[in-house]
Coordinates of C-alpha atoms and ligand atoms in Angstrom, one line a residue:
M273 CA 0.1 -0.2 -0.3
I274 CA 1.3 3.2 -0.7
E275 CA 1.3 5.9 2.3
L276 CA 0.1 9.2 1.2
C277 CA 1.6 11.1 4.1
A278 CA 5.1 9.9 2.8
L279 CA 5.0 11.5 -0.6
D280 CA 6.3 14.7 -1.5
S281 CA 4.3 17.4 -3.5
G282 CA 6.3 16.1 -6.5
E283 CA 5.5 12.1 -5.8
M284 CA 2.1 13.0 -4.8
Q285 CA 1.8 14.9 -8.4
D286 CA 3.3 11.8 -10.3
L287 CA 1.1 9.5 -8.2
M288 CA -1.7 11.9 -9.7
R289 CA -0.7 11.6 -13.4
E290 CA -0.4 7.5 -13.3
M291 CA -4.0 7.8 -12.4
G292 CA -5.2 9.9 -15.3
Q293 CA -5.7 13.0 -12.6
S294 CA -4.6 16.3 -13.2
A295 CA -1.8 17.5 -10.9
F296 CA -3.9 19.6 -8.6
R297 CA -5.6 16.8 -7.2
G298 CA -1.9 16.1 -5.7
G299 CA -2.4 19.2 -3.8
Q300 CA -5.6 18.9 -2.6
I301 CA -4.4 15.3 -1.3
A302 CA -1.6 16.8 0.5
S303 CA -3.3 19.2 2.3
W304 CA -5.9 16.7 3.6
V305 CA -3.3 14.3 4.3
A306 CA -1.3 17.5 6.5
R307 CA -5.1 17.8 8.1
S308 CA -5.0 13.9 9.2
A309 CA -7.8 13.1 7.2
E310 CA -8.3 9.8 5.9
I311 CA -9.2 9.2 2.1
G312 CA -13.1 8.6 2.8
E313 CA -12.8 12.3 4.0
M314 CA -11.6 14.2 1.3
T315 CA -14.6 15.5 0.2
N316 CA -13.3 17.8 -2.8
L317 CA -12.4 14.6 -4.5
P318 CA -14.0 12.9 -7.1
L319 CA -15.8 9.7 -5.4
E320 CA -14.3 7.9 -8.0
L321 CA -11.2 9.0 -7.2
R322 CA -11.4 8.2 -3.6
S323 CA -12.0 4.9 -4.2
A324 CA -9.5 4.2 -6.8
L325 CA -7.4 5.8 -4.1
A326 CA -8.4 3.2 -1.4
Q327 CA -7.7 0.1 -3.5
R328 CA -4.0 1.0 -3.5
A329 CA -3.0 3.7 -0.5
V330 CA -3.8 4.4 3.1
A331 CA -3.5 8.2 4.1
N332 CA -1.9 7.0 7.2
P333 CA -0.5 3.8 8.2
T334 CA -0.5 4.2 12.0
A335 CA -3.4 4.1 14.2
I336 CA -3.9 4.7 17.7
D337 CA -4.4 1.7 19.4
S338 CA -5.5 2.6 23.2
V339 CA -4.5 5.7 25.4
R340 CA -3.5 6.0 28.7
V341 CA -3.7 9.8 30.1
S342 CA -2.2 10.4 33.3
R343 CA -4.0 12.0 36.1
L344 CA -0.7 13.7 37.5
D345 CA -0.1 16.1 34.8
G346 CA -2.0 15.2 31.7
T347 CA 0.6 13.3 29.5
E348 CA -0.7 10.6 27.2
K349 CA 0.5 7.4 26.4
Y350 CA -0.2 5.9 23.1
L351 CA 0.1 2.4 21.6
Y352 CA 0.0 2.5 18.1
R353 CA -1.0 -0.1 15.5
L354 CA 0.7 -0.6 12.3
T355 CA -0.9 -2.2 9.1
D356 CA 1.0 -5.5 9.9
G357 CA -0.1 -5.5 13.0
N358 CA 3.1 -4.6 14.6
L359 CA 2.9 -2.2 17.8
I360 CA 4.7 0.8 18.8
E361 CA 4.3 3.3 21.7
G362 CA 4.2 6.8 21.9
V363 CA 4.0 9.7 24.9
L364 CA 2.5 13.1 24.4
M365 CA 3.9 15.6 27.0
R366 CA 1.9 18.7 27.9
Y367 CA 4.1 21.9 28.4
H368 CA 3.1 25.3 28.6
Y369 CA 4.7 26.0 25.7
G370 CA 3.1 23.4 23.5
N371 CA 2.6 19.6 22.9
T372 CA 6.0 17.4 22.3
L373 CA 5.5 14.0 21.0
C374 CA 7.8 11.4 21.5
L375 CA 8.4 9.1 18.3
S376 CA 9.6 5.4 17.5
T377 CA 11.5 4.7 14.8
Q378 CA 11.9 1.3 15.1
V379 CA 9.6 -1.7 16.5
G380 CA 11.6 -2.7 19.1
C381 CA 15.5 -2.2 19.1
R382 CA 18.8 -3.9 18.9
M383 CA 21.0 -2.1 20.3
G384 CA 20.6 -3.9 23.5
C385 CA 21.2 -0.8 26.1
A386 CA 21.1 -2.5 29.8
F387 CA 18.6 -0.4 31.4
C388 CA 16.0 -0.2 28.3
A389 CA 12.8 -2.2 27.8
S390 CA 12.6 -1.3 24.1
T391 CA 15.3 -3.7 23.6
L392 CA 14.8 -6.7 25.5
E393 CA 13.4 -8.6 22.5
G394 CA 15.8 -6.9 20.1
C395 CA 14.3 -5.3 16.5
V396 CA 11.5 -6.9 14.8
R397 CA 11.7 -4.0 11.8
S398 CA 12.3 -0.3 11.3
L399 CA 9.9 1.8 10.8
S400 CA 8.8 3.8 7.1
A401 CA 8.9 7.6 6.8
G402 CA 5.0 7.3 6.6
E403 CA 4.9 5.4 10.3
M404 CA 6.8 8.0 11.8
L405 CA 5.2 11.0 10.4
G406 CA 1.7 8.7 10.9
Q407 CA 2.3 8.8 14.4
I408 CA 2.1 12.6 14.6
L409 CA -1.2 12.7 12.3
A410 CA -2.8 10.4 14.4
V411 CA -2.6 12.5 17.7
N412 CA -3.1 15.4 16.0
R413 CA -6.4 14.1 15.2
R414 CA -6.8 13.1 18.3
L415 CA -6.1 16.6 19.6
A416 CA -8.3 17.9 17.3
G417 CA -11.8 16.1 18.5
N418 CA -11.4 13.4 15.3
C419 CA -12.8 16.6 13.5
V420 CA -10.1 16.8 10.3
T421 CA -12.1 20.2 9.1
R422 CA -11.5 22.1 12.1
A423 CA -8.1 20.8 12.6
D424 CA -5.9 23.4 11.4
K425 CA -8.1 26.1 13.0
K426 CA -7.2 25.4 16.4
A427 CA -3.8 25.7 16.4
G428 CA -3.2 24.9 19.8
D429 CA -4.3 21.8 19.7
R430 CA -1.4 20.3 17.7
V431 CA 1.9 18.5 18.3
G432 CA 4.4 21.0 17.9
N433 CA 7.6 19.6 19.0
V434 CA 9.0 16.2 18.0
V435 CA 11.6 13.9 20.2
L436 CA 12.9 11.1 18.3
M437 CA 13.0 9.6 22.0
G438 CA 11.0 6.3 21.5
S439 CA 11.6 2.7 20.7
G440 CA 14.6 2.0 18.1
E441 CA 17.6 3.8 17.5
P442 CA 17.2 6.6 14.7
F443 CA 20.4 6.0 12.9
D444 CA 20.1 2.5 12.7
N445 CA 17.1 3.3 10.2
Y446 CA 19.1 6.3 8.7
D447 CA 17.6 6.9 5.5
Q448 CA 13.9 6.8 6.4
V449 CA 14.4 8.9 9.3
V450 CA 16.0 11.5 7.2
R451 CA 13.2 11.2 5.1
F452 CA 11.0 11.6 7.9
L453 CA 12.7 14.7 9.0
R454 CA 12.5 16.6 5.6
L455 CA 9.1 15.6 5.2
A456 CA 7.9 16.8 8.5
T457 CA 9.8 20.0 8.3
D458 CA 8.3 20.3 4.5
E459 CA 5.9 23.5 4.7
K460 CA 3.6 22.3 2.6
G461 CA 3.1 19.4 4.8
L462 CA 3.2 19.5 8.5
N463 CA 5.4 22.6 8.7
L464 CA 7.3 21.9 12.0
S465 CA 10.0 23.8 12.5
A466 CA 13.5 21.4 12.8
R467 CA 14.4 23.7 16.0
G468 CA 11.5 21.8 17.7
I469 CA 12.6 18.2 16.9
S470 CA 15.4 16.4 18.8
L471 CA 16.8 13.1 17.7
S472 CA 18.6 10.8 20.2
T473 CA 21.0 8.1 19.4
C474 CA 23.1 6.1 21.3
G475 CA 26.3 7.3 18.9
L476 CA 26.5 5.7 15.8
V477 CA 29.4 7.8 15.1
D478 CA 29.7 7.3 11.1
R479 CA 26.2 8.4 10.9
I480 CA 26.8 11.3 13.3
Y481 CA 29.0 12.7 10.6
R482 CA 27.0 12.1 7.6
F483 CA 24.2 13.8 9.6
A484 CA 25.7 17.0 10.4
D485 CA 26.3 17.2 5.8
E486 CA 22.4 17.0 5.7
G487 CA 21.8 20.5 6.7
I488 CA 18.6 19.7 8.7
P489 CA 18.8 22.0 12.1
V490 CA 17.4 19.6 14.6
T491 CA 18.7 19.4 18.2
L492 CA 20.9 16.4 18.5
S493 CA 20.9 14.4 21.7
L494 CA 23.8 11.9 22.3
S495 CA 22.6 9.2 24.9
L496 CA 26.2 9.0 26.9
H497 CA 25.3 7.6 30.4
A498 CA 29.2 7.4 31.1
P499 CA 32.1 9.2 32.1
N500 CA 34.4 6.7 30.4
D501 CA 34.5 3.8 28.4
E502 CA 34.8 1.2 31.4
I503 CA 31.3 2.3 32.7
R504 CA 29.8 3.1 29.6
K505 CA 30.6 -0.7 28.1
R506 CA 28.4 -2.0 31.3
L507 CA 25.4 -0.1 30.4
M508 CA 25.8 0.4 26.4
P509 CA 27.1 -2.4 23.8
I510 CA 27.6 0.5 21.3
A511 CA 30.6 1.4 23.3
N512 CA 32.5 -1.6 22.2
R513 CA 32.2 -0.2 18.7
Y514 CA 33.0 3.4 19.4
T515 CA 35.0 4.7 22.1
I516 CA 33.8 7.6 24.1
D517 CA 36.7 9.8 22.6
E518 CA 35.2 9.0 19.2
T519 CA 31.7 9.6 19.9
I520 CA 32.5 13.3 22.0
E521 CA 34.8 14.0 18.9
A522 CA 31.9 13.6 16.5
C523 CA 29.6 15.8 18.6
R524 CA 32.0 18.7 18.7
A525 CA 32.1 18.0 14.8
W526 CA 28.7 18.2 14.8
V527 CA 28.9 21.7 16.4
R528 CA 31.5 23.2 14.4
K529 CA 29.6 22.4 11.4
T530 CA 25.9 23.3 12.7
G531 CA 26.6 25.7 14.9
R532 CA 24.1 24.0 17.4
R533 CA 24.7 22.7 20.6
V534 CA 24.4 18.9 21.5
V535 CA 22.6 17.9 24.6
F536 CA 24.3 14.8 26.3
E537 CA 21.7 12.5 28.3
Y538 CA 23.2 10.6 31.1
A539 CA 21.0 8.1 32.8
L540 CA 21.5 8.2 36.5
V541 CA 22.1 4.5 37.8
D542 CA 22.7 3.8 41.6
G543 CA 26.5 2.7 42.2
V544 CA 26.9 2.4 38.3
N545 CA 27.6 5.8 37.1
T546 CA 26.7 8.1 40.1
D547 CA 29.8 8.4 42.2
L548 CA 30.9 12.4 42.4
R549 CA 34.2 11.2 40.4
C550 CA 31.7 10.4 37.5
A551 CA 30.4 14.0 37.3
D552 CA 34.3 15.3 37.7
E553 CA 35.3 13.1 34.9
L554 CA 32.4 13.9 32.6
A555 CA 32.7 17.4 33.1
H556 CA 36.5 17.5 32.1
R557 CA 35.4 15.7 28.7
L558 CA 33.2 18.5 27.8
R559 CA 35.1 21.1 28.8
G560 CA 34.7 24.0 26.5
M561 CA 32.1 22.2 24.7
Q562 CA 28.5 24.0 23.5
C563 CA 26.4 21.4 25.1
H564 CA 24.2 21.0 27.9
V565 CA 23.9 17.7 30.0
N566 CA 20.4 16.3 30.7
L567 CA 20.6 13.9 33.9
I568 CA 17.6 11.3 33.8
P569 CA 17.1 9.5 37.1
L570 CA 16.9 5.6 36.0
N571 CA 13.5 4.4 34.9
G572 CA 13.1 1.4 36.9
V573 CA 12.6 -1.5 34.4
K574 CA 11.0 -4.7 36.0
E575 CA 13.3 -7.4 34.1
R576 CA 16.6 -5.3 34.7
N577 CA 18.6 -5.5 37.8
L578 CA 19.5 -1.8 38.1
I579 CA 18.8 0.8 40.7
T580 CA 17.4 4.5 40.6
P581 CA 19.3 6.6 42.6
S582 CA 18.1 8.7 45.6
E583 CA 16.8 12.0 45.4
Q584 CA 20.1 13.2 47.4
T585 CA 22.6 11.4 44.8
V586 CA 20.9 13.1 41.6
T587 CA 21.1 16.4 43.0
A588 CA 24.4 15.9 44.4
F589 CA 25.8 15.1 40.9
M590 CA 23.8 17.8 39.5
E591 CA 25.4 20.4 41.7
R592 CA 28.9 18.9 41.1
L593 CA 28.7 19.4 37.2
R594 CA 27.5 23.0 37.9
Q595 CA 30.1 23.7 39.7
R596 CA 32.3 22.5 37.1
H597 CA 30.5 24.9 34.7
I598 CA 28.6 22.4 32.9
S599 CA 25.1 23.8 31.9
V600 CA 22.8 20.9 33.3
T601 CA 19.1 20.1 34.4
R602 CA 17.1 17.0 35.2
R603 CA 14.4 15.7 33.0
R604 CA 11.4 15.8 34.9
G605 CA 9.7 12.8 35.3
M606 CA 6.1 13.0 33.4
G607 CA 3.7 10.5 33.1
E608 CA 4.8 8.3 36.0
D609 CA 1.6 6.5 36.7
I610 CA 1.7 5.6 33.1
E611 CA 4.1 3.7 32.1
G612 CA 5.9 6.4 30.5
A613 CA 9.5 5.0 29.7
C614 CA 10.1 3.6 26.5
G615 CA 9.0 0.2 25.8
Q616 CA 6.9 -1.0 29.0
L617 CA 3.6 -0.8 27.7
R618 CA 4.1 -2.4 24.4
R619 CA 5.9 -5.1 26.6
R620 CA 3.3 -5.6 28.8
T621 CA 0.4 -5.6 26.0
L622 CA 2.8 -8.4 24.2
N623 CA 2.7 -10.5 27.6
G624 CA -0.9 -10.1 27.3
T625 CA -0.6 -8.5 31.1
A626 CA -1.5 -4.8 30.0
D627 CA -5.1 -3.6 30.8
G628 CA -4.6 -1.1 28.4
G629 CA -5.5 1.6 31.5
R630 CA -8.8 1.0 30.5
S631 CA -10.3 3.4 33.4
D632 CA -8.4 6.2 31.4
L633 CA -9.3 4.8 27.8
T634 CA -10.4 7.9 25.6
E635 CA -10.7 6.0 22.3
Ligands
SAH845 N1 18.0 4.9 20.7 C1 17.8 6.3 21.0 C2 16.5 6.6 21.3 C3 16.2 6.3 22.6 S1 15.7 6.5 24.1 C4 19.2 6.2 22.2 O1 19.5 5.9 22.5 O2 19.4 7.7 22.5 C5 16.0 8.1 24.9 C6 16.6 8.0 26.0 O3 16.1 7.7 26.7 C7 18.1 7.5 25.5 O4 19.0 8.4 26.3 C8 17.8 6.4 26.4 O5 19.3 5.9 26.9 C9 17.0 6.4 27.6 N2 16.5 5.6 28.6 C10 16.1 4.4 28.0 N3 15.3 3.5 28.7 C11 15.6 4.4 30.0 C12 15.5 3.9 31.4 N4 14.7 3.1 31.5 N5 15.9 5.0 32.4 C13 16.1 6.2 31.9 N6 16.5 6.4 30.7 C14 16.3 5.6 29.9

């Protein structure tokens, strides 16, 4: 099936030509797709065209299967179903400046990080650009109350920012992720600002260099999680492939090339990387670099034997980095009552233990 949301305007026109239609129909369809409409709802298209299209295309291959809404902070957790039945997750965080959607880039993940639930069963497959865009379209539709014609009028009720921090390693699905980024920022499409998009990678060094050359001004987040190779290897298999020196050098090259800072993510795992000497070593490595450190107290995963540090430990680590002149914040926990952390809901559903958050189910 063709994914209409993954076609750029040239490709849409080609499709119309191939279907014996005039090119302007392509523009009409693109405008509907960007407003999250389904083919059957594209009411300014002739009925025959709608049914011919429905034979071979879907507007959006990603459907929201269930929703959990946090009673604490309004965070929404989605389980999406893809056309082949695979399930992926997403989280919508509501900030005062707008809605941020956390997207998945793969079904599962093969990076094998010791603390992460998404990788427990490996990678099933990578997502297409259309399946990534579809996550945004599905959530926009929900936010607009399922009313596609009103969707563009209620500008506040849309996804404004996107973080590629759901399941999967974006750079392990490089081509489709780059395609997604180009489509999502296309002014004829969703027209998101690249500056409102963050891409998080565990550090595929060759891809960082390549990505710097793409000229897509998103924020690069690098999952560092350790101040040296020895500790990093305990947490992340990727550390066996690239040294921390190579990884940070690639980030410095990114900063030089794009003029944009890098955000280093550092998940605090009690007794593994929380010693204040780790903070000193980290500060030393990042000295003079245009960067920011985001501390994430470990989100406990049942299957993993790792411990979340105490509040005191987190604060002390953060203070030490500050004293060493590193720009640092801690990630605010959101949706803690709805399993906001990566991969947890999908796993429980696959294992048949999720209740799908029925009490909060709104769809
Ligand atoms: N594969 C990409 C993006 C996915 S995860 C990457 O590695 O960056 C987004 C962030 O959440 C990463 O920094 C990841 O290491 C972190 N993360 C995953 N599981 C976590 C957990 N249980 N607790 C805290 N952070 C976690």
